[in-house]
Structures are given as C-alpha cells and as structure tokens.
Amino acid sequence: MYSSANETSKVPALDTAAADARRQVARTDVLLADPRLAEAEHRLGRSVTKAAVAAAQRRVRAGEVAPEMIMDAALAALPPLTAALRPVINATGVLVHTNLGRAPLSAAARAAVFAAGGTVDVELDLLSGTRARRGRSAIDALCQAAAPAQAAHVVNNGAAALALAATALAAGQEIVISKGELVEIGDGFRLPDLLTSTGARLREVGTTNRTELADYRAAVGPETAFVLKIHSSNFRITGFTRSVGVAELAGLGAPVVADIGSGLLTPEPAIPDEPDAATTLRAGAALVTASGDKLLGGPQAGLILGRAELVGQLARHPLARALRVDKLTLAALEATIRGPVSPVTTSLRMDSRDLYARALRLVDELRRAGIEAQPLKTEAVVGGGGAPGVTLPSAGVSVPGTYAFALRTGDPAVLGRTQAGRYVLDLRAVPESDDAALAGAVRAAAAGAVMR
Ligand SMILES: *Cc1c(COP(=O)(O)O)cnc(C)c1O
C-alpha cells in the first residue's frame, strides 16, 4: 500500500540500511488516509492521531520498526481514550481512596453520566416548555432519601458546602466551634482557614480533648450565626474526652450546622458509629453538609440538607453560582441515590468469608499459571471518607513484591500494598466482577517481572 516509498528503494548495502529505512518512511497524509486511522481520527481527534503517526515514523527512522510495519506501529501508539486518566483496580484495602478518585460510580450512575453528556432537560420542563429549577430531580431524590430534610442544595464538594454555609449565614458574625473539631482535611487544607476566609469569625470553645455543653452555652450570644459541629472523619481522639452531640447543641437556641463529612444519608449497619444526614437532622441540626463521593458512593459533590429557609438562603447567595455543579454530577448523584447499591456500599457490606473464598479461587488460578500466590486474611479501612480507626476484616492475595511495578503500570493498572517484601492485593474494594481482570493483570505482571 505504501509502495511509492518502496519503488525508489534499491537493495541496500548493510551500512546504509538505516539511511535507506529513513527514506522509506511513509508520509503523514498517506497514513492518515488509511480507513483505520481515519476512524481513529474520528474517535480521538486529529492531533492525538497525528501524534501516533509521528511516533511510528520516528521508530521507522530509528530503525526500530520495519517500514512496512509503520501502520501497525501507528495503530499501536494510539491511546484508548483522549483523556490520560487510566483505570486502576483498587486492591489497596482502602475503600474510599483519595488518590484513586474516591468513590467509583455504580453502573447506573455511569450510564446516567453518559446520557447526560448530550443536551438534556437539566433546567427545562419539557411538558410546559418553560424553564425549570436546575437539578430538581436530584434534589428531590436527596430529600426523599434523607427524610427529615425539607430542602437540599448541591455544590461542588464538601468544602464548598461549608464555605457557602459560612458565607451566607455567618460573614461578619461568629461561628461557635469546639477546639477539638478544628480539622485539617488533607493536603494542608484546614477547615478553620476555610471558614475564616469567608469573613466569619471563629469562637473556639473547650479544649482539644474535652468540650462541655456549658462551654458552648457561655459562647453563644447575639454575635452567633450558628454552632458548627464537624465530624472527625479522618482521626480519633481517645482517652479522657468529652464532646457534645447535635441534640444537646440544638437546645442552645442558635442554629446547628453539622458537617458530617462522609455523606451517609441514613445509618449504615456496617459502620454504626458513622453519622448520617437523616439522624443528624432528626437530632435537631438546622443544616447538614457532606461530600457526595465518600460513603454515599457518588460523584464529587457537596450536599446541603435541612431547613427550607436556610437552604434557600444558601442557594440564592451570589457565591452559590460559583459553586454550581454540572449536569453530569447531578445525573450521577441522582442515579447513585435512586439506583442500585453503590460499589462503596457493596464493599462495606461484603462478608469477609466470601472475600476469602474469592482469594482462594484467585490463588488457585494464579498457581495453575505457575505464579507463587498465597491467600491471606487482611484488614481493610474506609479511608479518608470516614470511620477512622474502624477496620473491616478482609482477605486478599499476596504475590511476589517484584510484581509491584508491572502491576502499577499495567493495563488495567493494579494498586496493592507492599508488606514484608510481598505485594498484597486486598479484595474488599475490588468489585467481584473485576476478579478476572485482576488475575489477568497478575499474569501479565508475572510475565513482565520475568522480562525485567
Ligand atoms: C471530607 C470532608 C470535608 C471536605 O469535603 P470534600 O468533598 O473533600 O470537599 C469536609 N469536612 C469533613 C468532616 C470531611 O470529612
């Protein structure tokens, strides 16, 4: 097919073979006209396709690829998707892993995101043909799921929910908060800094380990906009401690805003100590704020639930427009709430005996492929998303530590944890439907580890 380049070629002398290969490099326009690359261009765009062609041409010039193999090299250089984010099997035993994008979406939520990628009725009532409230059905789903909530609003993330509450309700006024709840949420971000950046003042009460109702009572006054209760979602204070619950705080007269962090809408039996929106509202919180992509198992979002007049005040504040979520988030959130149990919840509720049975099956399969694999009992954790200090009995497969690099850089990538020279693949955060892909990745890594 690329004979125009070959026609001019003579039988090369050995020392000029490389130079001759350079002259035989098929031209970009000729290559791009091939139907296979035309299809790739349609799917991935011109610049990505041209980059693959250029990479193949370079390899031919360098003598790494035979001139007649240039099309195969170009096709092999095409990425599967235009975005660089690569799928990773989460075998870390950390259910909500920040570095892996927190909660994986359910199949229903992914389908909803895909459908919402087109033009959709996000702000339109198709029956009347008039404008409608943005995200109304996701908001209805939230209110129904967290029953005592009169109203709900959705913003970009949990931090945005808190920033909006502080800005709309407390700018120029005081937020009363326990010293034991001045939390850093990660990567150097501290909630006290976020709160004061809105123009609110913090009135800190109590001490790091003990705060009494009387401490709050002494601080609440005409300057108080609200009392803030922040859940310790990534640490635990144990020993000589005392903190005050929402129900007691609600009796002080000022509105109570509770940042529950994890996003559970109702109690989760697998982690009974983790707060949830419905229970917190029933206890008397005026507003609850939370993340959408931790234990709720949905997209990155900030949830605000509670009294209608306060939610309305937040939703109408000018800052709300800067924190608005897109149609993809609204679609994924609604499908997560209304649809089948999310992957995070499935992982939470998995019986450790079933996990061990899966580990045994995997080990069996890997050993048949000549791989030195061992089943083992492990401990998984919820992660940055909540339930600090709680461990969930789990099971996994340990493979030689030398596989770690090949697993991490394979396709799909697999992230486990290194333990005493072995690489441990914990199954609690791995959907059972990924077991075959996980086994395949280990087999590929075993082959790669030998080659290295
Ligand atoms: C995670 C968390 C936040 C921040 O939520 P993002 O969705 O990460 O912005 C705030 N407060 C608490 C208690 C949290 O656990």
Coordinates of C-alpha atoms and ligand atoms in Angstrom, one line a residue:
M1 CA 0.0 0.0 0.0
Y2 CA 2.9 2.4 0.7
S3 CA 4.7 1.2 -2.4
S4 CA 5.5 4.8 -3.5
A5 CA 8.2 4.8 -0.9
N6 CA 9.4 1.3 -1.8
E7 CA 9.6 2.0 -5.6
T8 CA 12.7 4.1 -5.2
S9 CA 14.4 1.7 -2.9
K10 CA 17.4 -0.4 -4.1
V11 CA 18.8 -3.4 -2.4
P12 CA 20.7 -1.6 0.5
A13 CA 24.3 -2.2 1.4
L14 CA 24.5 -3.2 5.0
D15 CA 26.0 0.1 6.3
T16 CA 23.4 2.2 4.5
A17 CA 20.4 0.2 5.7
A18 CA 19.4 2.7 8.3
A19 CA 19.7 5.6 6.0
D20 CA 17.6 3.8 3.5
A21 CA 14.9 3.0 6.0
R22 CA 14.6 6.7 6.7
R23 CA 13.8 7.3 3.0
Q24 CA 11.1 4.7 3.1
V25 CA 9.1 6.3 5.9
A26 CA 5.5 6.6 4.7
R27 CA 4.2 10.2 4.5
T28 CA 1.8 11.5 7.2
D29 CA -1.1 12.3 4.7
V30 CA -0.8 8.9 3.1
L31 CA -1.0 7.2 6.5
L32 CA -3.9 9.4 7.7
A33 CA -5.9 8.5 4.6
D34 CA -6.0 4.8 5.7
P35 CA -9.5 3.9 6.9
R36 CA -8.2 2.6 10.3
L37 CA -6.5 5.9 11.1
A38 CA -9.4 7.9 9.7
E39 CA -11.6 6.0 12.2
A40 CA -9.2 6.8 15.0
E41 CA -9.2 10.4 14.0
H42 CA -13.0 10.5 14.2
R43 CA -12.8 8.9 17.7
L44 CA -9.7 10.6 19.2
G45 CA -9.2 13.8 17.2
R46 CA -6.6 14.9 14.7
S47 CA -3.8 15.9 17.0
V48 CA -3.8 12.7 19.0
T49 CA -3.9 10.6 15.8
K50 CA -1.1 12.6 14.2
A51 CA 1.0 12.2 17.3
A52 CA 0.7 8.4 17.0
V53 CA 1.7 8.6 13.3
A54 CA 4.7 10.8 14.2
A55 CA 5.7 8.3 16.9
A56 CA 5.6 5.5 14.3
Q57 CA 7.5 7.5 11.8
R58 CA 10.2 8.2 14.4
R59 CA 10.5 4.5 15.2
V60 CA 10.9 3.6 11.5
R61 CA 13.6 6.3 11.1
A62 CA 15.4 5.0 14.1
G63 CA 15.4 1.5 12.6
E64 CA 13.2 0.1 15.4
V65 CA 10.3 -0.7 13.1
A66 CA 10.4 -2.1 9.6
P67 CA 9.0 0.4 7.0
E68 CA 6.2 -1.9 6.0
M69 CA 5.1 -2.2 9.7
I70 CA 4.5 1.5 10.1
M71 CA 0.7 1.3 10.1
D72 CA 0.8 -1.3 12.9
A73 CA 3.1 0.8 14.9
A74 CA 0.9 3.9 14.4
L75 CA -2.2 1.9 15.5
A76 CA -0.4 0.5 18.5
A77 CA 0.6 4.0 19.5
L78 CA -3.0 5.2 19.7
P79 CA -4.3 5.7 23.2
P80 CA -7.6 4.0 24.0
L81 CA -9.1 7.4 25.1
T82 CA -8.4 11.0 24.7
A83 CA -8.1 11.7 28.4
A84 CA -5.0 10.5 30.1
L85 CA -6.7 9.1 33.3
R86 CA -6.2 5.4 33.4
P87 CA -8.4 2.8 35.1
V88 CA -6.9 1.4 38.2
I89 CA -8.1 -1.7 40.1
N90 CA -8.1 -0.6 43.8
A91 CA -6.6 -3.5 45.6
T92 CA -5.3 -1.3 48.5
G93 CA -7.9 -2.3 51.0
V94 CA -8.8 1.4 51.4
L95 CA -12.4 1.7 50.3
V96 CA -12.5 5.4 49.6
H97 CA -9.0 6.2 48.2
T98 CA -8.4 9.9 47.5
N99 CA -5.5 9.3 45.1
L100 CA -7.8 6.9 43.1
G101 CA -10.6 9.4 42.8
R102 CA -12.6 8.4 45.9
A103 CA -15.9 6.6 45.2
P104 CA -16.2 4.5 42.0
L105 CA -19.6 5.1 40.4
S106 CA -22.2 2.4 40.1
A107 CA -23.1 1.2 36.6
A108 CA -26.4 3.1 36.9
A109 CA -24.5 6.3 37.7
R110 CA -22.1 5.8 34.8
A111 CA -25.0 5.2 32.4
A112 CA -26.7 8.4 33.7
V113 CA -23.5 10.4 33.2
F114 CA -23.2 9.1 29.7
A115 CA -26.7 10.1 28.9
A116 CA -26.3 13.5 30.4
G117 CA -23.3 14.1 28.2
G118 CA -25.6 15.2 25.5
T119 CA -28.2 18.0 25.6
V120 CA -30.6 17.3 28.5
D121 CA -33.5 19.0 30.3
V122 CA -31.4 20.0 33.3
E123 CA -33.2 23.4 33.5
L124 CA -36.3 22.8 31.4
D125 CA -39.7 21.4 31.9
L126 CA -40.5 19.6 28.7
L127 CA -44.2 19.4 29.4
S128 CA -44.7 23.2 29.6
G129 CA -41.7 24.1 27.6
T130 CA -40.7 26.6 30.3
R131 CA -37.6 26.9 32.4
A132 CA -37.4 24.7 35.5
R133 CA -35.4 24.5 38.6
R134 CA -31.9 23.2 37.9
G135 CA -31.2 19.7 39.2
R136 CA -34.8 19.4 40.7
S137 CA -35.0 15.6 40.4
A138 CA -31.5 15.0 42.1
I139 CA -32.6 17.4 44.9
D140 CA -36.0 15.5 45.3
A141 CA -34.0 12.3 45.5
L142 CA -31.9 13.7 48.3
C143 CA -34.8 15.0 50.3
Q144 CA -36.7 11.7 49.9
A145 CA -33.6 9.6 50.9
A146 CA -32.8 11.8 54.0
A147 CA -36.4 12.1 55.1
P148 CA -36.4 14.9 57.6
A149 CA -34.7 17.2 55.1
Q150 CA -37.1 19.9 54.0
A151 CA -34.8 21.1 51.2
A152 CA -31.4 20.3 49.6
H153 CA -28.8 22.0 47.5
V154 CA -25.8 20.6 45.7
V155 CA -22.4 22.3 45.2
N156 CA -19.0 21.2 44.0
N157 CA -17.7 19.4 47.1
G158 CA -18.0 19.2 50.9
A159 CA -15.6 22.1 51.4
A160 CA -17.7 24.3 49.1
A161 CA -20.9 23.3 51.1
L162 CA -19.2 24.5 54.3
A163 CA -17.8 27.7 52.7
L164 CA -21.3 28.5 51.3
A165 CA -22.9 28.0 54.7
A166 CA -20.3 30.2 56.4
T167 CA -20.5 32.9 53.8
A168 CA -24.3 33.1 53.5
L169 CA -25.1 32.7 57.2
A170 CA -22.0 33.9 59.2
A171 CA -20.0 36.5 57.3
G172 CA -19.2 39.3 59.8
Q173 CA -20.6 37.1 62.6
E174 CA -19.4 34.2 64.8
I175 CA -19.3 30.5 64.3
V176 CA -19.1 28.7 67.6
I177 CA -16.9 25.6 67.3
S178 CA -15.1 23.2 69.7
K179 CA -11.3 23.3 69.7
G180 CA -11.4 19.5 69.3
E181 CA -13.0 20.0 65.8
L182 CA -10.6 22.3 64.1
V183 CA -9.7 19.8 61.4
E184 CA -7.2 19.5 58.6
I185 CA -8.9 17.5 55.9
G186 CA -5.8 16.7 53.9
D187 CA -3.1 18.1 51.7
G188 CA -2.6 21.1 54.0
F189 CA -6.3 22.3 53.8
R190 CA -7.6 23.3 57.2
L191 CA -11.3 23.8 57.8
P192 CA -10.7 26.8 60.2
D193 CA -8.8 28.6 57.5
L194 CA -11.6 27.9 55.0
L195 CA -14.2 29.2 57.5
T196 CA -12.4 32.4 58.3
S197 CA -11.7 33.1 54.6
T198 CA -15.4 33.7 54.2
G199 CA -15.4 36.7 56.7
A200 CA -16.8 34.7 59.5
R201 CA -15.1 34.7 62.9
L202 CA -14.5 31.5 64.9
R203 CA -15.4 31.4 68.5
E204 CA -13.4 28.4 69.7
V205 CA -14.7 26.7 72.9
G206 CA -13.5 23.9 75.1
T207 CA -10.1 22.2 74.7
T208 CA -8.7 19.7 72.3
N209 CA -9.9 16.6 74.2
R210 CA -12.9 18.0 76.2
T211 CA -15.7 20.3 75.4
E212 CA -18.8 20.6 77.6
L213 CA -22.2 21.9 76.8
A214 CA -21.5 24.8 79.3
D215 CA -18.6 25.9 77.1
Y216 CA -20.9 26.3 74.1
R217 CA -23.6 28.0 76.3
A218 CA -21.2 30.6 77.6
A219 CA -20.1 31.4 74.0
V220 CA -23.5 31.6 72.2
G221 CA -24.9 35.1 72.1
P222 CA -26.1 37.9 69.8
E223 CA -22.9 37.6 67.7
T224 CA -23.5 33.9 67.0
A225 CA -24.6 33.0 63.4
F226 CA -24.5 29.2 64.1
V227 CA -22.9 26.5 66.1
L228 CA -20.8 24.2 64.0
K229 CA -20.3 20.5 64.6
I230 CA -17.6 19.0 62.5
H231 CA -17.3 15.2 62.3
S232 CA -13.8 13.8 63.0
S233 CA -13.8 11.9 59.7
N234 CA -10.0 11.2 59.5
F235 CA -8.9 11.0 63.1
R236 CA -10.0 9.9 66.6
I237 CA -9.4 11.3 70.0
T238 CA -9.5 8.7 72.6
G239 CA -8.9 8.6 76.4
F240 CA -10.1 11.5 78.6
T241 CA -12.5 13.0 76.2
R242 CA -15.9 14.7 76.1
S243 CA -17.8 16.2 73.2
V244 CA -21.3 17.4 72.8
G245 CA -23.8 15.9 70.4
V246 CA -26.1 17.7 68.0
A247 CA -29.2 17.0 70.1
E248 CA -27.7 18.9 73.1
L249 CA -26.4 21.7 70.9
A250 CA -29.8 22.2 69.3
G251 CA -31.2 23.2 72.7
L252 CA -28.9 26.3 72.8
G253 CA -31.1 28.4 70.6
A254 CA -28.7 29.1 67.7
P255 CA -28.9 27.0 64.5
V256 CA -26.7 24.0 64.5
V257 CA -24.8 23.2 61.2
A258 CA -23.3 19.7 61.2
D259 CA -20.6 18.8 58.7
I260 CA -20.9 15.0 58.7
G261 CA -18.2 14.6 56.0
S262 CA -19.0 11.0 54.8
G263 CA -22.3 11.6 53.1
L264 CA -24.2 8.7 54.5
L265 CA -27.9 9.7 54.2
T266 CA -29.2 7.0 56.5
P267 CA -27.4 4.8 59.1
E268 CA -25.1 2.1 57.6
P269 CA -25.1 -1.0 59.8
A270 CA -21.5 -1.9 58.7
I271 CA -20.2 1.2 60.4
P272 CA -22.7 2.0 63.2
D273 CA -20.7 5.0 64.6
E274 CA -20.6 7.0 61.4
P275 CA -23.1 9.9 61.4
D276 CA -25.7 10.1 58.8
A277 CA -27.8 13.0 57.5
A278 CA -31.3 11.8 58.4
T279 CA -30.4 11.0 62.0
T280 CA -28.4 14.3 62.4
L281 CA -31.4 16.3 61.1
R282 CA -33.7 14.4 63.4
A283 CA -31.5 15.2 66.3
G284 CA -32.1 18.9 65.6
A285 CA -29.4 20.1 63.1
A286 CA -30.7 23.0 61.0
L287 CA -28.3 22.1 58.2
V288 CA -26.2 19.1 57.4
T289 CA -23.2 19.3 54.9
A290 CA -21.4 16.4 53.4
S291 CA -19.5 15.0 50.5
G292 CA -21.0 13.1 47.6
D293 CA -18.0 10.9 46.8
K294 CA -17.2 9.3 50.1
L295 CA -19.5 6.8 51.7
L296 CA -22.5 7.9 49.7
G297 CA -20.6 6.4 46.8
G298 CA -21.5 9.0 44.2
P299 CA -19.8 11.8 42.2
Q300 CA -17.7 14.6 43.7
A301 CA -20.3 16.9 45.2
G302 CA -21.1 18.9 48.3
L303 CA -24.6 18.1 49.8
I304 CA -26.5 20.7 51.9
L305 CA -29.7 19.4 53.5
G306 CA -32.0 20.8 56.1
R307 CA -34.5 23.6 56.9
A308 CA -36.1 25.1 53.8
E309 CA -35.4 28.7 54.7
L310 CA -31.7 28.2 55.4
V311 CA -31.1 26.0 52.3
G312 CA -32.9 28.7 50.3
Q313 CA -30.7 31.4 51.7
L314 CA -27.6 29.4 50.7
A315 CA -28.9 28.6 47.2
R316 CA -29.8 32.2 46.5
H317 CA -26.5 33.6 47.7
P318 CA -24.3 35.0 44.9
L319 CA -21.5 32.6 45.8
A320 CA -23.8 29.7 45.1
R321 CA -23.4 30.4 41.4
A322 CA -19.6 30.0 41.6
L323 CA -20.1 26.6 43.3
R324 CA -22.7 25.2 40.9
V325 CA -22.5 21.6 39.8
D326 CA -22.8 20.5 36.2
K327 CA -25.4 18.2 34.7
L328 CA -23.0 15.2 34.8
T329 CA -22.7 15.5 38.6
L330 CA -26.5 15.9 39.0
A331 CA -27.1 12.8 36.9
A332 CA -24.6 10.7 38.7
L333 CA -25.8 11.8 42.1
E334 CA -29.5 11.1 41.4
A335 CA -28.6 7.6 39.9
T336 CA -26.5 6.9 43.0
I337 CA -29.3 7.8 45.4
R338 CA -32.2 6.2 43.5
G339 CA -30.3 3.3 41.8
P340 CA -28.8 0.0 43.0
V341 CA -26.4 -0.1 46.0
S342 CA -23.2 1.8 45.2
P343 CA -19.8 -0.1 44.8
V344 CA -18.6 1.6 48.1
T345 CA -21.6 0.2 50.0
T346 CA -21.2 -3.2 48.4
S347 CA -17.6 -3.2 49.5
L348 CA -18.6 -2.1 53.0
R349 CA -21.1 -4.9 53.4
M350 CA -19.1 -7.7 51.9
D351 CA -18.8 -10.7 54.2
S352 CA -15.1 -11.5 54.9
R353 CA -15.7 -15.2 54.4
D354 CA -16.9 -14.5 50.8
L355 CA -13.8 -12.4 50.3
Y356 CA -11.6 -15.2 51.5
A357 CA -13.4 -17.6 49.1
R358 CA -12.6 -15.2 46.2
A359 CA -9.0 -15.1 47.3
L360 CA -8.7 -18.9 47.3
R361 CA -10.2 -19.0 43.8
L362 CA -7.7 -16.4 42.5
V363 CA -4.8 -18.1 44.2
D364 CA -5.8 -21.4 42.5
E365 CA -6.0 -19.8 39.1
L366 CA -2.7 -18.0 39.6
R367 CA -0.9 -21.1 40.8
R368 CA -2.1 -23.0 37.8
A369 CA -0.3 -20.3 35.7
G370 CA 2.9 -21.0 37.7
I371 CA 2.6 -17.9 39.9
E372 CA 3.7 -18.1 43.5
A373 CA 0.5 -16.7 45.2
Q374 CA -0.8 -17.0 48.7
P375 CA -4.3 -16.3 50.1
L376 CA -4.3 -14.3 53.3
K377 CA -6.6 -12.6 55.8
T378 CA -6.2 -8.8 55.8
E379 CA -7.7 -5.7 57.3
A380 CA -9.3 -3.1 55.2
V381 CA -10.3 0.5 56.1
V382 CA -12.9 3.0 55.0
G383 CA -10.2 5.6 54.3
G384 CA -10.3 9.4 54.2
G385 CA -14.1 9.1 53.7
G386 CA -14.9 8.3 57.2
A387 CA -15.0 5.7 60.1
P388 CA -11.4 6.5 61.3
G389 CA -10.0 3.7 63.4
V390 CA -12.5 1.2 62.1
T391 CA -11.0 -1.9 60.4
L392 CA -13.0 -4.3 58.3
P393 CA -11.9 -7.9 58.2
S394 CA -10.9 -8.6 54.7
A395 CA -9.0 -11.1 52.5
G396 CA -6.5 -10.9 49.7
V397 CA -3.8 -12.5 47.6
S398 CA -0.1 -12.0 48.2
V399 CA 2.2 -12.2 45.2
P400 CA 6.0 -11.6 44.9
G401 CA 7.0 -8.0 45.7
T402 CA 8.8 -7.8 42.4
Y403 CA 5.4 -7.6 40.6
A404 CA 4.5 -4.2 42.1
F405 CA 5.9 -2.1 39.3
A406 CA 4.5 -4.1 36.5
L407 CA 1.1 -4.2 38.2
R408 CA 1.0 -0.5 38.8
T409 CA 2.0 0.3 35.2
G410 CA -0.1 -2.4 33.5
D411 CA -3.4 -2.2 31.8
P412 CA -5.5 -2.1 33.8
A413 CA -3.2 -0.8 36.5
V414 CA -3.5 -2.5 39.8
L415 CA -2.6 -0.8 43.1
G416 CA -2.0 -3.0 46.1
R417 CA 0.2 -2.6 49.2
T418 CA 3.7 -3.7 49.9
Q419 CA 4.0 -5.8 53.0
A420 CA 7.2 -7.6 54.2
G421 CA 8.6 -7.9 50.7
R422 CA 5.3 -9.1 49.2
Y423 CA 2.7 -7.3 47.2
V424 CA -0.7 -7.7 48.8
L425 CA -3.9 -7.4 46.7
D426 CA -6.8 -6.8 49.1
L427 CA -10.1 -7.8 47.6
R428 CA -12.6 -5.7 49.7
A429 CA -12.5 -2.7 47.4
V430 CA -12.3 -4.8 44.2
P431 CA -15.7 -5.5 42.7
E432 CA -16.1 -9.2 42.2
S433 CA -16.8 -8.6 38.5
D434 CA -13.1 -7.4 38.3
D435 CA -11.6 -10.6 39.7
A436 CA -10.9 -12.0 36.2
A437 CA -9.3 -8.7 35.1
L438 CA -7.2 -8.8 38.3
A439 CA -6.0 -12.3 37.6
G440 CA -5.2 -11.3 34.1
A441 CA -3.2 -8.3 35.3
V442 CA -1.2 -10.5 37.7
R443 CA -0.4 -13.0 34.9
A444 CA 0.8 -10.1 32.7
A445 CA 2.8 -8.7 35.5
A446 CA 4.4 -12.1 36.2
A447 CA 5.5 -12.3 32.5
G448 CA 6.7 -8.7 32.7
A449 CA 8.6 -9.2 36.0
V450 CA 10.5 -12.1 34.4
M451 CA 11.4 -10.0 31.4
R452 CA 12.7 -7.2 33.6
Ligands
LIG1 C1 -14.0 15.2 53.5 C2 -14.5 16.2 54.5 C3 -14.7 17.6 54.1 C4 -14.3 18.0 52.7 O1 -15.2 17.5 51.7 P1 -14.7 17.5 50.2 O2 -15.9 16.8 49.5 O3 -13.5 16.7 50.2 O4 -14.5 18.9 49.8 C5 -15.2 18.5 55.0 N1 -15.5 18.1 56.2 C6 -15.3 16.8 56.6 C7 -15.7 16.4 58.0 C8 -14.8 15.8 55.8 O5 -14.7 14.5 56.2

